[in-house]
């Protein structure tokens, strides 16, 4: 972890060390540490109640930590009041002032500042912020005369007008409908890239985090359990909980029975599988899961030879399937692996298979496409 109280530390370099927040018996944030280079899109991802908002409030200065430190640009800001921190927050419920037009809403915080900022400067900063969010033509409208997406952009402009070095966003898109949400994801990402400031973006939507973030911190019960790039997180989840939380995963429980050349062997009720990459240091005897992504599996009609190149196969029967335009998701009931979800593109081999419940199929896969992840259960730490 880089040292932050260094004169050469860039403005906007955010460094959090051992941050904790307790509410009575509840440990909402537990020993959280990370360092963000300026210009990073950092997603905080986790289920409801895992401490995302609390962590954001600690960064913003709306809550005082029970322990730990926050450094920004080399300064310790742990106990600096919220209004003096060069951070700004966009909340889920952005509560615009209904009696003020867009321009007044965006300039509100600047008008409150003491010593006073000149009117002309406020005007030019508001204009600049509205231009950034492409609302420069709607400055005279009241909030109720705007669409949901436009209101969200006013809230963004209101946060950006203060020229923060880090922007904190708490589920800012959750009030928007699905189509608008996707448009705003693209817009937010390109805005962040243009501004070159860090965004700390809270979401419980893993698709949103995977598509937008440079780095994702997955939170569970107040702790960051994995902090990596979206690709790493998807490909090498640290345990079975993270593997199941990010995307869809098939699990076969077993025990680690050996390792060689960086690859691991697992023994399950369905047999022994070798040559599989693992995401953690797993010693023999450890309870683990064979983890298979649905899109890494192939499907064939028994005897057709289509899965002949797959090193591992399991025969079964299609239990159900759903159509998604360019691909289908099938649940196959296999004798050895149990129910397995398989995702196949509609082009290619899928044409040859009668994709109906009751059809006998073979599921095939390669050990290098599987992962072995340590089993996590609520009794595990953390
Ligand atoms: N002011 C408070 N007093 C007591 N407990 C609190 C307080 N604020 C949060 N908590 C508790 O801290 C934990 C974390 O809450 P937090 O709001 O940070 O979760 P979250 O990850 O943002 O959840 P969500 O996705 O539902 O918004 C929860 O157990 C919550 O009940
Ligand atoms: Mg929250």
Coordinates of C-alpha atoms and ligand atoms in Angstrom, one line a residue:
X1 CA 0.0 0.0 0.0
X2 CA 1.6 3.3 -1.0
X3 CA 2.4 5.9 1.7
X4 CA 0.1 8.9 1.2
X5 CA 1.6 11.6 3.5
X6 CA 4.2 12.3 0.9
X7 CA 4.7 15.7 -0.8
X8 CA 4.8 14.1 -4.2
X9 CA 1.3 12.5 -3.8
X10 CA -1.0 13.6 -6.6
X11 CA -4.0 15.7 -5.8
X12 CA -6.9 13.3 -5.9
X13 CA -4.9 10.3 -4.7
X14 CA -7.2 8.6 -2.2
X15 CA -5.8 6.3 0.4
X16 CA -7.9 4.6 3.1
X17 CA -6.2 2.6 5.8
X18 CA -7.8 0.3 8.4
X19 CA -11.2 2.1 8.3
X20 CA -13.8 0.8 10.8
X21 CA -17.3 2.0 11.7
X22 CA -19.3 0.4 14.5
X23 CA -22.9 1.2 15.4
X24 CA -23.3 -0.5 18.8
X25 CA -22.8 -4.2 18.1
X26 CA -23.0 -3.8 14.3
X27 CA -19.6 -3.6 12.5
X28 CA -20.8 -1.8 9.4
X29 CA -17.3 -1.2 8.0
X30 CA -14.5 -3.5 9.1
X31 CA -10.8 -2.8 8.5
X32 CA -11.2 -1.4 5.0
X33 CA -8.0 -0.4 3.1
X34 CA -7.4 0.7 -0.5
X35 CA -5.5 3.2 -2.5
X36 CA -6.9 4.9 -5.6
X37 CA -4.8 6.6 -8.3
X38 CA -6.5 9.7 -9.6
X39 CA -8.8 9.0 -12.5
X40 CA -9.9 5.5 -11.3
X41 CA -13.5 4.3 -11.7
X42 CA -13.8 2.3 -8.5
X43 CA -17.0 0.4 -7.8
X44 CA -18.0 -0.7 -4.3
X45 CA -20.2 -3.8 -5.0
X46 CA -22.0 -6.0 -2.5
X47 CA -25.4 -7.2 -1.2
X48 CA -27.8 -5.0 0.8
X49 CA -26.4 -4.2 4.3
X50 CA -22.8 -5.0 3.5
X51 CA -21.6 -1.5 4.4
X52 CA -21.3 0.3 1.0
X53 CA -23.2 3.4 2.0
X54 CA -21.5 3.6 5.4
X55 CA -18.1 3.4 3.7
X56 CA -19.1 6.2 1.3
X57 CA -20.4 8.3 4.3
X58 CA -17.0 7.9 6.0
X59 CA -15.2 9.1 2.9
X60 CA -17.6 12.0 2.5
X61 CA -17.3 13.0 6.2
X62 CA -21.0 12.4 7.1
X63 CA -19.9 9.7 9.6
X64 CA -16.9 9.6 11.9
X65 CA -14.8 6.3 11.7
X66 CA -14.4 4.2 14.9
X67 CA -10.8 3.6 13.7
X68 CA -8.6 4.1 10.7
X69 CA -7.5 6.9 8.5
X70 CA -8.5 8.6 5.2
X71 CA -5.8 10.4 3.2
X72 CA -6.5 12.6 0.1
X73 CA -3.8 14.0 -2.0
X74 CA -1.3 13.4 0.9
X75 CA -3.5 15.2 3.5
X76 CA -5.1 13.3 6.4
X77 CA -8.8 14.2 6.1
X78 CA -10.2 11.7 8.6
X79 CA -11.6 14.4 10.9
X80 CA -12.0 17.2 8.4
X81 CA -15.7 18.3 8.3
X82 CA -17.6 17.2 5.2
X83 CA -18.0 20.7 3.7
X84 CA -14.2 21.2 3.8
X85 CA -13.4 17.9 1.9
X86 CA -12.6 18.1 -1.8
X87 CA -15.1 15.3 -2.3
X88 CA -18.7 15.5 -3.4
X89 CA -21.5 13.0 -3.2
X90 CA -24.4 12.1 -5.6
X91 CA -27.0 10.3 -3.6
X92 CA -29.6 7.7 -4.8
X93 CA -32.4 10.1 -3.9
X94 CA -31.0 13.3 -5.2
X95 CA -33.7 15.6 -3.8
X96 CA -33.5 18.6 -6.1
X97 CA -35.1 21.8 -4.8
X98 CA -38.5 21.9 -6.5
X99 CA -38.9 25.7 -6.3
X100 CA -35.5 26.4 -8.0
X101 CA -34.7 26.0 -11.7
X102 CA -31.9 23.9 -12.9
X103 CA -29.3 26.7 -12.8
X104 CA -30.2 27.7 -9.2
X105 CA -30.1 24.0 -8.1
X106 CA -26.7 23.5 -9.6
X107 CA -25.3 26.8 -8.2
X108 CA -26.9 26.4 -4.7
X109 CA -23.7 25.2 -2.9
X110 CA -21.6 27.9 -4.5
X111 CA -24.0 30.6 -3.3
X112 CA -23.7 29.4 0.3
X113 CA -19.9 29.5 0.3
X114 CA -18.1 32.0 2.6
X115 CA -16.2 34.1 1.7
X116 CA -18.7 34.8 -1.1
X117 CA -17.9 33.8 -4.7
X118 CA -18.5 36.5 -7.3
X119 CA -21.8 36.0 -9.2
X120 CA -20.0 36.0 -12.5
X121 CA -17.8 33.1 -11.4
X122 CA -20.8 31.2 -10.0
X123 CA -22.5 31.6 -13.4
X124 CA -19.6 30.4 -15.4
X125 CA -19.0 27.4 -13.2
X126 CA -22.7 26.5 -13.4
X127 CA -22.6 26.9 -17.2
X128 CA -19.6 24.7 -17.3
X129 CA -21.1 22.0 -15.1
X130 CA -24.4 22.0 -17.2
X131 CA -22.4 21.7 -20.4
X132 CA -20.5 18.6 -18.9
X133 CA -23.8 16.8 -18.4
X134 CA -25.4 18.1 -21.6
X135 CA -28.1 20.2 -19.9
X136 CA -26.9 23.6 -21.0
X137 CA -30.2 24.2 -22.9
X138 CA -32.4 23.4 -19.9
X139 CA -31.1 25.8 -17.3
X140 CA -34.5 27.6 -16.8
X141 CA -36.6 24.4 -16.3
X142 CA -37.8 23.3 -12.9
X143 CA -37.0 19.8 -11.7
X144 CA -40.6 18.6 -12.3
X145 CA -40.3 19.6 -16.0
X146 CA -37.4 17.2 -16.5
X147 CA -37.2 13.4 -17.2
X148 CA -35.7 11.1 -14.6
X149 CA -32.4 10.9 -16.5
X150 CA -32.3 14.7 -16.8
X151 CA -32.9 15.1 -13.1
X152 CA -30.1 12.6 -12.4
X153 CA -27.8 14.8 -14.6
X154 CA -28.8 17.9 -12.6
X155 CA -27.7 16.0 -9.5
X156 CA -24.4 15.2 -11.2
X157 CA -23.9 18.8 -12.3
X158 CA -24.6 19.9 -8.7
X159 CA -21.9 17.7 -7.4
X160 CA -19.4 18.5 -10.2
X161 CA -19.8 22.3 -9.9
X162 CA -17.6 22.2 -6.7
X163 CA -14.8 20.7 -8.8
X164 CA -14.2 17.8 -6.5
X165 CA -11.0 15.7 -6.8
X166 CA -13.1 12.6 -6.1
X167 CA -16.8 12.1 -6.8
X168 CA -18.7 9.7 -4.5
X169 CA -21.9 8.1 -6.0
X170 CA -24.3 6.0 -4.0
X171 CA -26.4 3.9 -6.4
X172 CA -27.1 7.0 -8.6
X173 CA -28.9 5.1 -11.3
X174 CA -31.2 2.9 -9.3
X175 CA -34.2 5.1 -9.7
X176 CA -34.0 5.0 -13.5
X177 CA -35.7 2.5 -15.8
X178 CA -33.6 -0.2 -17.5
X179 CA -33.1 1.5 -20.9
X180 CA -32.2 4.9 -19.4
X181 CA -30.0 3.2 -16.9
X182 CA -27.8 1.7 -19.6
X183 CA -27.6 5.1 -21.4
X184 CA -26.6 6.8 -18.2
X185 CA -24.0 4.1 -17.5
X186 CA -22.3 5.0 -20.8
X187 CA -22.6 8.7 -20.2
X188 CA -21.2 8.5 -16.7
X189 CA -18.3 6.4 -17.7
X190 CA -17.4 8.8 -20.6
X191 CA -17.8 11.8 -18.2
X192 CA -15.5 10.2 -15.7
X193 CA -12.9 9.5 -18.4
X194 CA -13.1 13.1 -19.7
X195 CA -12.8 14.7 -16.2
X196 CA -10.0 12.4 -15.2
X197 CA -11.1 12.4 -11.6
X198 CA -11.8 9.2 -9.5
X199 CA -15.4 8.0 -9.1
X200 CA -16.2 5.8 -6.1
X201 CA -19.4 4.3 -7.3
X202 CA -21.7 2.2 -5.0
X203 CA -23.8 -0.4 -6.6
X204 CA -25.3 -3.8 -5.8
X205 CA -25.7 -4.5 -9.5
X206 CA -22.8 -6.7 -10.6
X207 CA -23.4 -6.1 -14.4
X208 CA -23.2 -2.3 -13.8
X209 CA -19.9 -2.7 -11.9
X210 CA -18.4 -5.1 -14.4
X211 CA -19.2 -2.9 -17.4
X212 CA -18.2 0.5 -15.9
X213 CA -15.4 0.1 -13.4
X214 CA -11.6 0.0 -13.7
X215 CA -11.5 -1.7 -10.3
X216 CA -14.2 -3.4 -8.2
X217 CA -14.1 -3.9 -4.5
X218 CA -16.5 -6.6 -3.4
X219 CA -17.8 -6.1 0.1
X220 CA -19.2 -8.7 2.4
X221 CA -20.3 -8.0 6.0
X222 CA -18.3 -4.7 6.2
X223 CA -15.1 -6.1 4.7
X224 CA -13.6 -5.8 1.2
X225 CA -13.1 -9.5 0.2
X226 CA -11.7 -8.9 -3.2
X227 CA -10.4 -5.8 -4.9
X228 CA -9.4 -6.4 -8.6
X229 CA -10.2 -5.5 -12.2
X230 CA -13.6 -6.7 -13.5
X231 CA -11.9 -9.4 -15.7
X232 CA -9.9 -10.8 -12.7
X233 CA -12.9 -10.8 -10.5
X234 CA -15.0 -12.7 -13.1
X235 CA -12.2 -15.1 -14.0
X236 CA -10.5 -15.6 -10.6
X237 CA -13.0 -15.1 -7.8
X238 CA -11.3 -15.6 -4.4
X239 CA -14.0 -17.9 -2.9
X240 CA -17.3 -19.6 -3.7
X241 CA -19.3 -16.7 -2.4
X242 CA -17.7 -14.2 -4.7
X243 CA -17.8 -16.7 -7.6
X244 CA -21.6 -17.0 -7.1
X245 CA -22.2 -13.3 -6.6
X246 CA -20.5 -12.3 -9.8
X247 CA -22.3 -13.7 -12.8
X248 CA -23.7 -17.3 -12.9
X249 CA -21.6 -20.2 -11.7
X250 CA -22.1 -24.0 -11.4
X251 CA -20.6 -25.5 -8.3
X252 CA -19.6 -29.1 -7.5
X253 CA -18.5 -29.6 -3.9
X254 CA -15.4 -31.6 -3.1
X255 CA -12.0 -31.7 -1.4
X256 CA -8.6 -30.6 -2.7
X257 CA -6.5 -33.8 -3.2
X258 CA -3.3 -32.4 -4.8
X259 CA -1.5 -29.8 -6.7
X260 CA 1.2 -29.6 -9.3
X261 CA 2.6 -27.0 -11.6
X262 CA 0.2 -24.4 -10.3
X263 CA -2.8 -26.6 -11.1
X264 CA -5.0 -28.3 -8.6
X265 CA -6.8 -31.6 -8.3
X266 CA -10.2 -31.9 -6.6
X267 CA -12.1 -35.1 -5.6
X268 CA -15.9 -34.8 -5.8
X269 CA -18.8 -37.3 -5.8
X270 CA -18.7 -37.1 -9.6
X271 CA -15.0 -38.2 -9.7
X272 CA -11.5 -36.7 -9.5
X273 CA -10.6 -33.8 -11.7
X274 CA -7.0 -32.6 -12.3
X275 CA -5.2 -29.8 -14.0
X276 CA -7.6 -27.1 -12.8
X277 CA -6.5 -23.5 -12.1
X278 CA -7.2 -22.3 -8.6
X279 CA -7.8 -18.8 -7.3
X280 CA -6.2 -19.2 -3.8
X281 CA -3.5 -21.2 -2.2
X282 CA -5.3 -24.4 -1.4
X283 CA -3.7 -27.2 0.6
X284 CA -4.8 -30.8 0.3
X285 CA -7.8 -31.6 2.5
X286 CA -9.4 -28.2 2.1
X287 CA -13.1 -28.1 1.3
X288 CA -13.5 -26.5 -2.1
X289 CA -15.8 -26.2 -5.1
X290 CA -15.2 -27.1 -8.7
X291 CA -16.6 -24.0 -10.4
X292 CA -17.9 -24.0 -14.0
X293 CA -19.2 -20.9 -15.9
X294 CA -22.2 -21.7 -18.0
X295 CA -20.6 -20.2 -21.1
X296 CA -17.5 -22.4 -20.7
X297 CA -19.6 -25.6 -21.2
X298 CA -20.6 -27.2 -24.4
X299 CA -23.6 -29.3 -25.3
X300 CA -24.0 -32.1 -27.8
X301 CA -26.3 -34.9 -28.8
X302 CA -24.9 -38.2 -27.3
X303 CA -22.9 -40.1 -30.0
X304 CA -22.6 -37.0 -32.3
X305 CA -19.0 -36.6 -31.4
X306 CA -19.5 -32.8 -30.8
X307 CA -18.0 -33.0 -27.3
X308 CA -15.3 -35.4 -28.3
X309 CA -12.7 -32.7 -27.9
X310 CA -13.9 -31.9 -24.4
X311 CA -11.7 -33.7 -21.8
X312 CA -14.6 -34.0 -19.3
X313 CA -18.2 -34.9 -20.0
X314 CA -21.3 -35.6 -18.1
X315 CA -24.5 -37.0 -19.7
X316 CA -27.9 -35.7 -18.8
X317 CA -31.3 -34.6 -19.9
X318 CA -32.5 -31.0 -20.6
X319 CA -34.7 -29.9 -17.8
X320 CA -35.6 -26.4 -19.0
X321 CA -34.3 -23.7 -21.3
X322 CA -34.8 -20.0 -21.9
X323 CA -34.3 -18.1 -25.1
X324 CA -32.2 -14.8 -25.1
X325 CA -32.1 -13.8 -28.7
X326 CA -28.5 -14.7 -29.6
X327 CA -28.1 -17.4 -27.0
X328 CA -30.0 -20.0 -24.9
X329 CA -29.7 -20.9 -21.3
X330 CA -30.3 -24.6 -20.6
X331 CA -30.5 -26.4 -17.3
X332 CA -29.3 -30.0 -17.7
X333 CA -30.0 -32.6 -15.1
X334 CA -26.8 -34.7 -15.1
X335 CA -26.3 -37.9 -13.1
X336 CA -22.8 -37.0 -11.9
X337 CA -22.8 -33.2 -11.5
X338 CA -26.4 -32.6 -10.6
X339 CA -28.3 -29.7 -12.3
X340 CA -25.9 -27.7 -14.5
X341 CA -26.6 -24.4 -16.3
X342 CA -25.2 -24.2 -19.8
X343 CA -25.2 -21.1 -22.0
X344 CA -24.8 -21.7 -25.7
X345 CA -24.7 -19.3 -28.7
X346 CA -27.6 -20.0 -31.0
X347 CA -25.2 -20.1 -34.0
X348 CA -23.3 -23.4 -34.4
X349 CA -23.8 -26.6 -32.6
X350 CA -27.1 -25.6 -30.8
X351 CA -28.9 -25.8 -34.2
X352 CA -28.3 -29.6 -34.2
X353 CA -29.8 -30.1 -30.7
X354 CA -33.5 -30.5 -30.0
X355 CA -33.6 -27.9 -27.3
X356 CA -36.6 -29.3 -25.5
X357 CA -37.1 -30.5 -22.0
X358 CA -36.5 -34.3 -22.0
X359 CA -33.8 -34.3 -24.7
X360 CA -30.7 -36.4 -23.8
X361 CA -27.5 -34.4 -24.1
X362 CA -23.8 -34.5 -23.1
X363 CA -22.2 -31.6 -21.3
X364 CA -18.5 -31.1 -22.0
X365 CA -15.8 -29.0 -20.6
X366 CA -12.0 -28.5 -20.3
X367 CA -10.2 -28.5 -17.0
X368 CA -8.4 -25.2 -17.9
X369 CA -11.8 -23.5 -18.2
X370 CA -12.9 -24.6 -14.7
X371 CA -11.7 -23.1 -11.4
X372 CA -11.3 -24.5 -8.0
X373 CA -12.4 -22.0 -5.3
X374 CA -12.3 -22.4 -1.5
X375 CA -15.8 -23.1 0.0
X376 CA -17.1 -20.1 1.8
X377 CA -20.0 -20.4 4.3
X378 CA -21.2 -18.1 7.0
X379 CA -19.0 -19.8 9.5
X380 CA -15.9 -19.1 7.4
X381 CA -13.9 -15.9 8.0
X382 CA -14.5 -13.2 6.9
Ligands
LIG1 N1 -27.1 4.9 11.6 C1 -27.0 3.6 11.8 N2 -27.2 3.0 13.0 C2 -27.2 1.7 13.2 N3 -26.9 0.8 12.2 C3 -26.6 1.3 11.0 C4 -26.7 2.7 10.7 N4 -26.4 2.9 9.4 C5 -26.2 1.6 8.9 N5 -26.3 0.7 9.8 C6 -26.1 -0.8 9.7 O1 -24.9 -1.0 9.1 C7 -24.9 -2.0 8.1 C8 -24.4 -1.5 6.8 O2 -25.4 -0.5 6.3 P1 -25.2 0.2 4.9 O3 -26.3 1.2 4.8 O4 -23.8 0.8 4.8 O5 -25.4 -0.9 3.9 P2 -25.4 -0.9 2.3 O6 -24.4 -1.9 1.8 O7 -25.4 0.5 1.8 O8 -26.9 -1.5 1.9 P3 -27.9 -1.2 0.8 O9 -27.4 -1.9 -0.5 O10 -29.2 -1.8 1.3 O11 -28.0 0.3 0.6 C9 -26.3 -2.5 8.1 O12 -26.4 -3.6 8.9 C10 -27.1 -1.4 8.7 O13 -28.3 -1.8 9.3
LIG2 MG1 -26.7 1.7 0.7

